[in-house]
Coordinates of C-alpha atoms in Angstrom, one line a residue:
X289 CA -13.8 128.1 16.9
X290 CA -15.5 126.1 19.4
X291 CA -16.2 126.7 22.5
X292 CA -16.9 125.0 26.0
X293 CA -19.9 126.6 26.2
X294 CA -23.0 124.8 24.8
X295 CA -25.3 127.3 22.8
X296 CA -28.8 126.6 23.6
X297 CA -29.1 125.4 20.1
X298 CA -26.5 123.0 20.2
X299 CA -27.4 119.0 20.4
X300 CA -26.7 117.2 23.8
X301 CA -24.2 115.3 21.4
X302 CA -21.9 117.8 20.4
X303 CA -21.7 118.8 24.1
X304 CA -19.3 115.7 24.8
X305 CA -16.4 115.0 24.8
X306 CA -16.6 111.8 22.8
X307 CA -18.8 113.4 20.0
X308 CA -18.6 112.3 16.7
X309 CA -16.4 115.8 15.7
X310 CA -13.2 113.5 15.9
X311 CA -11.4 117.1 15.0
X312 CA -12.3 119.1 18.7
X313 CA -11.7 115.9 21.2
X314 CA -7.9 117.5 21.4
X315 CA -9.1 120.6 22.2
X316 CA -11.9 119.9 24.8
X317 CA -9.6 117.7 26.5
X318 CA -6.6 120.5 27.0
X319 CA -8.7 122.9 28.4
X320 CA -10.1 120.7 30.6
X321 CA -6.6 119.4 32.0
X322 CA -5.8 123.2 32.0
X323 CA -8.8 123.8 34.0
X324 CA -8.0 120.8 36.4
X325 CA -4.2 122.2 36.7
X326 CA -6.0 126.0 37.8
X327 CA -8.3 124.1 40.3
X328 CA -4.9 122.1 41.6
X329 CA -2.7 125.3 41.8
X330 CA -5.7 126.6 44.0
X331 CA -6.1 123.8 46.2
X332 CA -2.0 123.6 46.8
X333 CA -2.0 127.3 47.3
X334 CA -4.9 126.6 50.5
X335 CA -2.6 123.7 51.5
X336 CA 0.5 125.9 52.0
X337 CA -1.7 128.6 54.1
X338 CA -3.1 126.0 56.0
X339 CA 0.5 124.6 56.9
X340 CA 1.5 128.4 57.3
X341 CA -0.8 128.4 60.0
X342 CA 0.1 125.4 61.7
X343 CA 3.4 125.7 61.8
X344 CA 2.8 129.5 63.7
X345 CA 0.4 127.2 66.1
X346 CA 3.4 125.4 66.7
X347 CA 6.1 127.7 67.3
X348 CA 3.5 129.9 69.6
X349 CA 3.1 126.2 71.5
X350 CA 6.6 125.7 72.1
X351 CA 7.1 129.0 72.9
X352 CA 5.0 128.9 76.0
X353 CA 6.1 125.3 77.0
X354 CA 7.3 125.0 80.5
X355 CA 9.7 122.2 82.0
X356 CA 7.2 119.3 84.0
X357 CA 8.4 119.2 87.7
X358 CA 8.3 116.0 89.4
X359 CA 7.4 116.4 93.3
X360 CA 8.9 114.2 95.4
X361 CA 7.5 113.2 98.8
X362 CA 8.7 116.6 100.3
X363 CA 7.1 118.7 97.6
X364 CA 10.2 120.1 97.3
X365 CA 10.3 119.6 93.2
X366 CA 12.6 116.6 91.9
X367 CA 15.5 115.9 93.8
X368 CA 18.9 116.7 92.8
X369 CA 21.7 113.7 92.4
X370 CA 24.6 115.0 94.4
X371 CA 28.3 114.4 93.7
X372 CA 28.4 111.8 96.0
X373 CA 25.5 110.1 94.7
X374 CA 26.9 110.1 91.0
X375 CA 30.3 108.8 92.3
X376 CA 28.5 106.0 94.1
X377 CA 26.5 104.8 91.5
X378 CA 29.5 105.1 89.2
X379 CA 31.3 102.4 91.4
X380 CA 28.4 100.1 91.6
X381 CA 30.1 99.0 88.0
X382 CA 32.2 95.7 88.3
X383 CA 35.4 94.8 86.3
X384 CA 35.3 91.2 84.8
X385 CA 38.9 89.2 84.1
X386 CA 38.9 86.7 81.2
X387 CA 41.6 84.0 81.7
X388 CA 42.4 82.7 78.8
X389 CA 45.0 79.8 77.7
X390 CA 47.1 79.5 74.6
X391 CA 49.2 77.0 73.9
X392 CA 52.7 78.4 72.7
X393 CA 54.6 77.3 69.4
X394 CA 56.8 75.0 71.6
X395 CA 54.2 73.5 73.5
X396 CA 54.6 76.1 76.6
X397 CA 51.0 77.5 78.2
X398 CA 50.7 81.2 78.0
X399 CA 47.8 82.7 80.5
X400 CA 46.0 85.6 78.6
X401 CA 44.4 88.1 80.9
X402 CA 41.9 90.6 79.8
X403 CA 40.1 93.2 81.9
X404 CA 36.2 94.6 80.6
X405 CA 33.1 96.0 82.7
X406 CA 30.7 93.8 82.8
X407 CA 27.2 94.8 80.7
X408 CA 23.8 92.9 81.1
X409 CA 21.0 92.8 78.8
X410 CA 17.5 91.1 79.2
X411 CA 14.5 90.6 77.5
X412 CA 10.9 91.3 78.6
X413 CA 9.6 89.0 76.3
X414 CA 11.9 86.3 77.1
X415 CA 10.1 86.5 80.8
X416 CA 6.8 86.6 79.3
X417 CA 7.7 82.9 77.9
X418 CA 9.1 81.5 80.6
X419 CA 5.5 82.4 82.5
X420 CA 3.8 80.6 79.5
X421 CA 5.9 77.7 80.1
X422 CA 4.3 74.6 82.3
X423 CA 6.5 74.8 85.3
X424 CA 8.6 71.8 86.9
X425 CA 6.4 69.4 89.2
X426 CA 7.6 69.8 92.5
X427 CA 6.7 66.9 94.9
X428 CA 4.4 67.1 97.7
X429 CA 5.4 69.1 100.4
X430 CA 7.2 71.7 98.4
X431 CA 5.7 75.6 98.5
X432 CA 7.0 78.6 96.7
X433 CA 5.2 81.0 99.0
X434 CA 7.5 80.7 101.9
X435 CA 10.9 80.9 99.8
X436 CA 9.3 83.8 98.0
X437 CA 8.7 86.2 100.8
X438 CA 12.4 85.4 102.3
X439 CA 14.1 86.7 99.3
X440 CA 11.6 89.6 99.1
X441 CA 12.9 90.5 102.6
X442 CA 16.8 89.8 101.9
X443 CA 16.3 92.5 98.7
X444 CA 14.7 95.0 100.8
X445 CA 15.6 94.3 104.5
X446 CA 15.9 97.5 106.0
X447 CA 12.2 97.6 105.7
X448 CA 10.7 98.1 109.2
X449 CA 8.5 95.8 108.6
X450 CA 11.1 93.1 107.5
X451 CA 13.4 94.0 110.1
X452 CA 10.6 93.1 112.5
X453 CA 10.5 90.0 111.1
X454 CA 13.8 89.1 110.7
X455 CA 13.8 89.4 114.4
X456 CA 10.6 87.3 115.2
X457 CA 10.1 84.0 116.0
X458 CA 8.0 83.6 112.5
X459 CA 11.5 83.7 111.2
X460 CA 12.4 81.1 113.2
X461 CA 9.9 78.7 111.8
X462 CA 10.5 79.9 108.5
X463 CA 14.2 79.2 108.6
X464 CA 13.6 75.3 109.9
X465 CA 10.7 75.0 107.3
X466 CA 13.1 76.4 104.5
X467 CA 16.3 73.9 106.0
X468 CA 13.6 70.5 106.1
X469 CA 12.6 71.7 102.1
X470 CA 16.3 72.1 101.1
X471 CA 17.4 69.2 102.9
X472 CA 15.5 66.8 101.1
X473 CA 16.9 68.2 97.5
X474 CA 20.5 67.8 98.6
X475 CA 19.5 64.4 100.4
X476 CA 18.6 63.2 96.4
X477 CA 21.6 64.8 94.5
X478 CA 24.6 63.0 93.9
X479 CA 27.9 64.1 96.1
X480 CA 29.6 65.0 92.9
X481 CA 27.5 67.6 90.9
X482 CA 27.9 67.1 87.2
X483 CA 27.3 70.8 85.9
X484 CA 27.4 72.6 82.3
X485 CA 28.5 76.1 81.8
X486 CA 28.4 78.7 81.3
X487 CA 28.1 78.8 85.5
X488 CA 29.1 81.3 88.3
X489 CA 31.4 80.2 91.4
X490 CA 30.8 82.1 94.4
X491 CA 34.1 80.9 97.9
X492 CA 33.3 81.6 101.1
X493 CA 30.2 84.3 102.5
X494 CA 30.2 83.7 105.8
X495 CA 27.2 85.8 106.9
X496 CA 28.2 89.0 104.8
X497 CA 24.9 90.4 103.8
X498 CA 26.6 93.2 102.1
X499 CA 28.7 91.5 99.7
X500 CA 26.0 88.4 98.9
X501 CA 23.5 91.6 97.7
X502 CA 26.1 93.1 95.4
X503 CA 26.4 89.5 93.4
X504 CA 22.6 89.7 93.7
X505 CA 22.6 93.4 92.2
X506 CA 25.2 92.6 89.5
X507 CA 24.7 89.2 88.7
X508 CA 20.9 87.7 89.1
X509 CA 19.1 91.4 89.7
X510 CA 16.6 90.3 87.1
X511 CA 16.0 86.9 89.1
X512 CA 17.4 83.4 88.6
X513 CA 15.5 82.3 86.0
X514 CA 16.7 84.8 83.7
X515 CA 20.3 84.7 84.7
X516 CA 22.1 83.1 81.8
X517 CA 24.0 80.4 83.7
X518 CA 24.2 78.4 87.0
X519 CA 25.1 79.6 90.5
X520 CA 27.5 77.3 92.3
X521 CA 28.6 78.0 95.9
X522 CA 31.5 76.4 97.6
X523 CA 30.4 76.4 101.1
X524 CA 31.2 78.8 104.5
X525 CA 27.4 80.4 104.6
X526 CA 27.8 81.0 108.2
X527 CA 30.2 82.0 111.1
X528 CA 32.4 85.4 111.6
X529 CA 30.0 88.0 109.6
X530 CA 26.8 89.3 111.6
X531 CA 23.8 88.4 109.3
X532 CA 24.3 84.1 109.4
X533 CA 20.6 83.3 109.3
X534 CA 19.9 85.8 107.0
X535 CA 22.6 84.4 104.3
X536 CA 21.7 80.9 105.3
X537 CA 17.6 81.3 104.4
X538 CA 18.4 83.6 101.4
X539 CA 20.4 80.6 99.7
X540 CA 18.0 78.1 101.0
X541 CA 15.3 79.8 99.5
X542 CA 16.7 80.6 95.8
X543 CA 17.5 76.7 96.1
X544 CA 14.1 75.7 96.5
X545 CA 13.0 77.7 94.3
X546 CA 15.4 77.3 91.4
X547 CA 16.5 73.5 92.5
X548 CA 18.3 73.0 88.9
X549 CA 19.7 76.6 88.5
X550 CA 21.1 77.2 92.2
X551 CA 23.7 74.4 93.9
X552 CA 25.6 74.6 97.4
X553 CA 28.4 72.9 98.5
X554 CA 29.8 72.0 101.9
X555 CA 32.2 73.9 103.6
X556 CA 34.0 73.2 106.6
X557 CA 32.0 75.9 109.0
X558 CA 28.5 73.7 107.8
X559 CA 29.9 71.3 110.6
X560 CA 28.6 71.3 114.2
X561 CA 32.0 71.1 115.6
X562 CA 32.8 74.5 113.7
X563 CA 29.7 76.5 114.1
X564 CA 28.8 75.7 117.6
X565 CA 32.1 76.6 119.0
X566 CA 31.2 79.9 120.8
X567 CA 34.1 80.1 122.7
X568 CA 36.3 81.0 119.5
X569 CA 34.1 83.2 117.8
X570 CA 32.3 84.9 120.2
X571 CA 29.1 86.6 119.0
X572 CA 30.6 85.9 115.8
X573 CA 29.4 82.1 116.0
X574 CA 26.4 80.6 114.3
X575 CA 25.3 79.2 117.7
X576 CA 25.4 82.5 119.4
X577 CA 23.4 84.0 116.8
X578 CA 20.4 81.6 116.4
X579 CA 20.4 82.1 121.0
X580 CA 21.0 86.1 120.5
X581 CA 18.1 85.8 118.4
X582 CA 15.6 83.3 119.3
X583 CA 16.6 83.1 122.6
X584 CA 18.3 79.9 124.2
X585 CA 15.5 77.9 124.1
X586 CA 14.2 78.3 120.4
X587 CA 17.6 79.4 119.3
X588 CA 19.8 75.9 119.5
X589 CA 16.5 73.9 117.6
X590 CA 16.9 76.5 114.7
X591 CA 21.1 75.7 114.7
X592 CA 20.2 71.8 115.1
X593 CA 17.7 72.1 112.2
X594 CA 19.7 74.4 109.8
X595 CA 22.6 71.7 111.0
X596 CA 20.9 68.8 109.6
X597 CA 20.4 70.2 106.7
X598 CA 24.1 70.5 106.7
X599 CA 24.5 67.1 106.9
X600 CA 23.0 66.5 103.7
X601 CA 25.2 68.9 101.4
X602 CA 27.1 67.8 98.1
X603 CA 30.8 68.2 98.8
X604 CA 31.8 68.7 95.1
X605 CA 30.7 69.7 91.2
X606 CA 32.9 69.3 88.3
X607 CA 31.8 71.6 85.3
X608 CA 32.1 70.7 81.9
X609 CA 33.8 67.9 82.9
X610 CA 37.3 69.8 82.6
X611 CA 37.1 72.2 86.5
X612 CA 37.1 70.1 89.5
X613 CA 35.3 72.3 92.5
X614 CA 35.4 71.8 96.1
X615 CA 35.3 73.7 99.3
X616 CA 39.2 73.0 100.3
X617 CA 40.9 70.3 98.3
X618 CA 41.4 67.3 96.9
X619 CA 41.6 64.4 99.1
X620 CA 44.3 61.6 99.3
X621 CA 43.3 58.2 97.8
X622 CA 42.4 55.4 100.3
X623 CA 44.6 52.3 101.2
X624 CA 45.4 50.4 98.9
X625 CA 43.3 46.9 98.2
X626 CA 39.7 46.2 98.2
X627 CA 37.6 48.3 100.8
X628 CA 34.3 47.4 102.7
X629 CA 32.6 50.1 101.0
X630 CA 34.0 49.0 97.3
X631 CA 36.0 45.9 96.2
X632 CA 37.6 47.3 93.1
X633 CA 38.6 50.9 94.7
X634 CA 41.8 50.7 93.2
X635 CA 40.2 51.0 89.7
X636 CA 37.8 54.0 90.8
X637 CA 38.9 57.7 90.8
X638 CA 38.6 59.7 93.4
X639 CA 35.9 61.5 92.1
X640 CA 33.5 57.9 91.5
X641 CA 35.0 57.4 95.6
X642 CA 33.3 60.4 96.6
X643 CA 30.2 59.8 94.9
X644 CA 30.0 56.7 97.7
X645 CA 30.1 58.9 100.3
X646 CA 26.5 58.5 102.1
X647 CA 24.6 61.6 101.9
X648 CA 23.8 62.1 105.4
X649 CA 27.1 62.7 107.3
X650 CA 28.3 64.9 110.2
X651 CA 32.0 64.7 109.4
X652 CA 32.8 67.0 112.2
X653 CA 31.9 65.3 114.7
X654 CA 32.8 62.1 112.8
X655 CA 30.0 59.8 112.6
X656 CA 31.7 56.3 113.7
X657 CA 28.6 54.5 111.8
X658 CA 30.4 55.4 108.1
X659 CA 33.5 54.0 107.0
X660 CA 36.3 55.6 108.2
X661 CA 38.0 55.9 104.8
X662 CA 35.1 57.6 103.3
X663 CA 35.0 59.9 106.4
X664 CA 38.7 60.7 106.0
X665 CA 37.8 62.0 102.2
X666 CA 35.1 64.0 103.0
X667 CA 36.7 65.7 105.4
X668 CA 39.8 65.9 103.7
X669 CA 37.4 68.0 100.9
X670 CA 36.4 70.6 103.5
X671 CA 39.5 71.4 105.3
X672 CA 42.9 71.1 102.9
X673 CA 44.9 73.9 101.5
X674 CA 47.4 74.4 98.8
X675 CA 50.8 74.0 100.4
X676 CA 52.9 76.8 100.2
X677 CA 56.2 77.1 98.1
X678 CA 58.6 76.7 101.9
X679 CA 56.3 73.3 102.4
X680 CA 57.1 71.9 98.7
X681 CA 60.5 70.2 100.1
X682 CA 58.4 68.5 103.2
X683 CA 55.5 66.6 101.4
X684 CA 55.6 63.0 100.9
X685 CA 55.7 61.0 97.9
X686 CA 52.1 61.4 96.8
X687 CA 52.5 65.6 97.0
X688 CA 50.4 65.7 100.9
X689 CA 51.6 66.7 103.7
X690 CA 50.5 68.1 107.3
X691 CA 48.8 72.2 106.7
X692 CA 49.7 74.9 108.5
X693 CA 45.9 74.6 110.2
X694 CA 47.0 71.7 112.1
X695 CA 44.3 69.5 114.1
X696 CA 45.2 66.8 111.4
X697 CA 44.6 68.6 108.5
X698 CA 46.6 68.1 104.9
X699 CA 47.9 70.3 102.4
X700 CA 48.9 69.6 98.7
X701 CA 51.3 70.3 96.6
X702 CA 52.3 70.0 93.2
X703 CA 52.7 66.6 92.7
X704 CA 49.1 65.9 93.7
X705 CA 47.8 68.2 91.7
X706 CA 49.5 66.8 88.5
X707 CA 48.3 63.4 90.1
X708 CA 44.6 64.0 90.5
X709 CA 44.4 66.3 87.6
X710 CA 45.7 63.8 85.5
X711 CA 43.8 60.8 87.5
X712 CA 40.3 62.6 86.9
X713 CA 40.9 64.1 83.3
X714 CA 40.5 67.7 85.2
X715 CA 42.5 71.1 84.0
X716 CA 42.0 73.5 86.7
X717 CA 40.7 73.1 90.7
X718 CA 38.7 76.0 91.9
X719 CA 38.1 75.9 95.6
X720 CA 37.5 78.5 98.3
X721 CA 38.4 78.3 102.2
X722 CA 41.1 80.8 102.4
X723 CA 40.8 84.7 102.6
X724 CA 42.6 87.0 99.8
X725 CA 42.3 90.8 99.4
X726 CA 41.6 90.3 96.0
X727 CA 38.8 88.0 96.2
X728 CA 40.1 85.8 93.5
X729 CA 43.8 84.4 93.6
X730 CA 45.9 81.9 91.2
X731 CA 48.5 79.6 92.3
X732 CA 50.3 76.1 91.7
X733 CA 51.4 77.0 88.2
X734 CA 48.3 78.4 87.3
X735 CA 46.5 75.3 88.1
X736 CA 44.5 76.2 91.2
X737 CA 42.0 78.6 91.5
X738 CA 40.9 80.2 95.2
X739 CA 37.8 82.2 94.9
X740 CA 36.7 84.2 98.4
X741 CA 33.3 85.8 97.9
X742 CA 33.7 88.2 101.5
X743 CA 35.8 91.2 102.1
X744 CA 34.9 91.5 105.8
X745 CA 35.6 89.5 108.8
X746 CA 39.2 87.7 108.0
X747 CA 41.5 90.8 108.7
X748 CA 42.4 92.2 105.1
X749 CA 41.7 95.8 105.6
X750 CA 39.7 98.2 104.3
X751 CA 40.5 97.2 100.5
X752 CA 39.8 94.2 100.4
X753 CA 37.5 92.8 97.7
X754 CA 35.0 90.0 97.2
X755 CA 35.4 87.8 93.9
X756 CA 33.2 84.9 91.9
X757 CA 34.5 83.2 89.1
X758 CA 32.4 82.6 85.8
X759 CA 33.2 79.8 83.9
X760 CA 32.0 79.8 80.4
X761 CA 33.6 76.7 78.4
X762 CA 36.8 77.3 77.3
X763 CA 37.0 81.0 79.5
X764 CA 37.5 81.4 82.7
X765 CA 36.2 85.0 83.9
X766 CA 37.1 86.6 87.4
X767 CA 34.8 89.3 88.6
X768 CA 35.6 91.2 91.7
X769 CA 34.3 94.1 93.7
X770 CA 35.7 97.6 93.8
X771 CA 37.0 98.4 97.3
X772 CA 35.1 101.7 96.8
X773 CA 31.6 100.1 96.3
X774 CA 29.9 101.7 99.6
X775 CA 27.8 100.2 102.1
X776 CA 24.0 100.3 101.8
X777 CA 22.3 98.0 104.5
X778 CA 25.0 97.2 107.0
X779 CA 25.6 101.2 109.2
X780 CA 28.1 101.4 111.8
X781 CA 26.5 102.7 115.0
X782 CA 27.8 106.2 114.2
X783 CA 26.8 106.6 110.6
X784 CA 25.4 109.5 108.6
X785 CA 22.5 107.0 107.1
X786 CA 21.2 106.6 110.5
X787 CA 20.2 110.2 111.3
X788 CA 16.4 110.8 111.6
X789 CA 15.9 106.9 112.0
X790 CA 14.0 106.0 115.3
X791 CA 15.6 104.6 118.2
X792 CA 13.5 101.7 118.1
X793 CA 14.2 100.5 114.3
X794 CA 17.4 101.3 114.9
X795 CA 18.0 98.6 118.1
X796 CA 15.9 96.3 115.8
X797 CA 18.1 96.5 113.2
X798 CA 21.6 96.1 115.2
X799 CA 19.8 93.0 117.0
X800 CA 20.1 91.3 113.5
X801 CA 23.6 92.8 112.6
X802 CA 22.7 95.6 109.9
X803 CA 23.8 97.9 112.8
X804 CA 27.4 97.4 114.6
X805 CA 30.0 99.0 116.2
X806 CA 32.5 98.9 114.4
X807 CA 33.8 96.9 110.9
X808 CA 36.4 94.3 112.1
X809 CA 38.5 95.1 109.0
X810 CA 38.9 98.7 109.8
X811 CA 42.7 98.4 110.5

């Protein structure tokens, strides 16, 4: 037999494997891939001690592990959520209603409601590319600085430091520097916005911090730019709730700095006549608050500037062409016959009438320099209401007739509604100006939309909600408030949350209203 072995005798040759014996190449070659296989068997036999071992490293490891303890500033190990707590963030949830309408088999509409929570997703990287991309010249004049550091202090403003300066007379400055900025963007749009969805409608806010930072928290928390959608608001910024200037700069600021994302509307209280009348609402008025604050010499200049900015506001938006929206209501058609503001104004909609509305105006009080026709409309957009069923019977021809407001004002009914949608090529009228518990109410066969976007200040009890609308082309989407979503900046003078707070920050802080007495809805 062979062997694997070389003899001392034997020839380097026959040592190979590839030596000219054709007949032992078999053999040589099985014992070496028996030898390979030993040597294999070996090394696996190391590897399974090896991993023996490790695994016992392992086990001892997380044996011995102990839980990491986070200290909070009290040292007192991480702090525990209580029940109350969980409950309240629970309720920080809000409920979105999709309106939806089918047209039936025989032509009838049937309204479709459905009720969901509302979920938000966002991407870093999608902010990362909006940095990259070269931003939007902004003319001369125009600083992002200043609107900057005013919605930094309306998302944190119980800040001592902000509440020091919400007080100050560097707010003061900012506010008329932030009103001259605006002014001059609403002074360039048109008085009819022409909008695309998908875009959120916000009614009335009248100085209701509270509610304006939970659309903020819910809505735009990740910032405007990456809020799928535009922000429309339908006027009333000021008046009856406690924080005015602070709602009033906060809007001001996210329009300067998103001019194309963020639009305002005129409401009847963004009148002079309405917001300097201290007798009726006390400390409650817009007036009142800019003197409280700033005192009565810097105070009125700050309500005269903000004013004139005012002046300048568009008084409507139509979105997708399809949802007329407007503070109050539609306004009746002028006259008949050619008018010194427009010869063929019989042939124009009401819509192309406003649009020749100058865009400086007081309206209230009227300015005598504009045409009185023109100044009848534009008022007429701040100030009517949908009649009520009992005031049907009483309207005239055209579907107006005198509102329960009085002072000259007009409601409409259904007639005028079927007339001006049908004049304009409109389905639905969204407009704000009168309070509802609900926040969001539907009326006139399901053809007019009121949207009220405070819960406080008008009398509707504790329960009362705040709504927006989102209109997203062919749905229309209600989102509301719960009634149990709890306070978290505005503290009545007896609260829990103010225990431990100096006395100082705390006078601070009811000088600017986050502090008060008592709610005015309580009852």
């Amino acid at each position: 037999m062979s062997t694997f072995f070389r003899s001392p005798a034997a020839s380097p040759a026959q040592t190979r494997p590839d030596a000219a014996n054709p007949e032992e190449s078999p053999q040589i070659t099985t014992r070496s891939a028996r030898r390979a296989r030993h040597a294999g068997q070996d090394r696996v036999a190391e590897l399974e001690q090896e991993n023996s071992q490790l695994r016992a490293e392992l086990d001892r490891l997380r044996s011995q592990k102990r839980p990491i303890r986070r200290s909070n500033s009290l040292g007192s190990g991480r702090p525990k959520r209580t029940a109350e707590k969980r409950r309240r963030h629970l309720l920080r949830d809000s409920i979105m209603h999709t309106v939806e309408e089918d047209e039936g088999g025989d032509g009838s509409a049937n309204v479709r409601i459905t009720r969901n929570k509302i979920s938000r997703q966002a991407s870093i990287g999608t902010a990362t590319v909006l940095k990259q991309m070269p931003s939007t010249p902004r003319p001369a004049g125009f600083s992002l600085e200043l609107p900057t550091r005013v919605v930094a202090v309306f998302r944190e403003p119980l800040r001592s430091e902000h509440t020091e300066y919400l007080g100050s007379s560097q707010f003061a400055d900012d506010i008329l520097n932030l009103a001259r900025q605006a002014g001059r963007r609403f002074e360039r749009e048109p008085r009819v916005l022409r909008l695309e969805s998908p875009a959120y409608v916000f009614g009335d806010t009248h100085g209701n911090l509270e509610d304006l930072h939970f659309f903020s928290d819910h809505i735009w928390k990740l910032g405007i730019s990456l809020t799928a959608g535009q922000l429309l608001f339908l006027g009333d910024y000021v008046d009856r709730g406690l924080s005015s200037l602070e709602v009033v700069a906060y809007l001001l600021a996210l329009k300067c700095l998103e001019p194309q994302k963020v639009w305002l509307l005129r409401g009847n209280h963004e009148t002079r006549d309405v917001n300097g009348w201290e007798e009726h609402y006390g400390d409650r008025s817009f007036l009142w608050q800019c003197k409280h604050r700033f005192g009565d010499e810097l105070g009125p200049v700050v309500w005269e500037g903000v004013n004139a900015c005012f002046d300048r506001l568009p008084l409507c938006a139509v979105i997708d062409d399809e949802i007329c929206c407007v503070h109050g209501g539609m306004p009746r058609r002028p006259p008949p016959g050619p008018r010194p503001f427009c010869a063929d104004a019989d042939q124009k909609t009401r819509l192309e009438l406003l649009d020749m509305v100058p865009h400086v105006i007081t309206i209230n009080p009227p300015d005598n320099s504009i045409d009185a026709d023109l100044q009848q409309m534009a008022s007429e957009c701040l100030w009517s209401d949908p009649a009520v069923e009992e005031q049907e019977p009483d309207l005239n021809d055209t579907g107006f007739g005198e509102s329960l407001r009085g002072g000259g004002t007009v409601c409409f009914g259904h007639a005028a509604i079927k007339a001006f949608l049908e004049e304009t090529g409109c389905a639905f009228i969204v407009r704000a100006h009168e309070a509802h518990a609900h926040g969001v109410s539907l009326s006139k066969g399901a053809k007019v939309f009121t949207v009220f976007s405070t819960s406080k200040d008008h009398h509707q009890g504790r329960a009362a909600s705040c709504g927006c609308i989102l209109i997203d082309v062919e749905k229309i989407q209600v989102i509301t408030r719960s009634p149990h979503y709890r306070n978290h900046y505005v503290h009545k003078r007896n609260s829990m949350s103010l225990i431990g707070i100096p006395q100082d920050e705390i006078n601070r802080r009811k000088q600017i209203g986050l502090v008060v007495d008592d709610f005015d809805d309580d009852d």
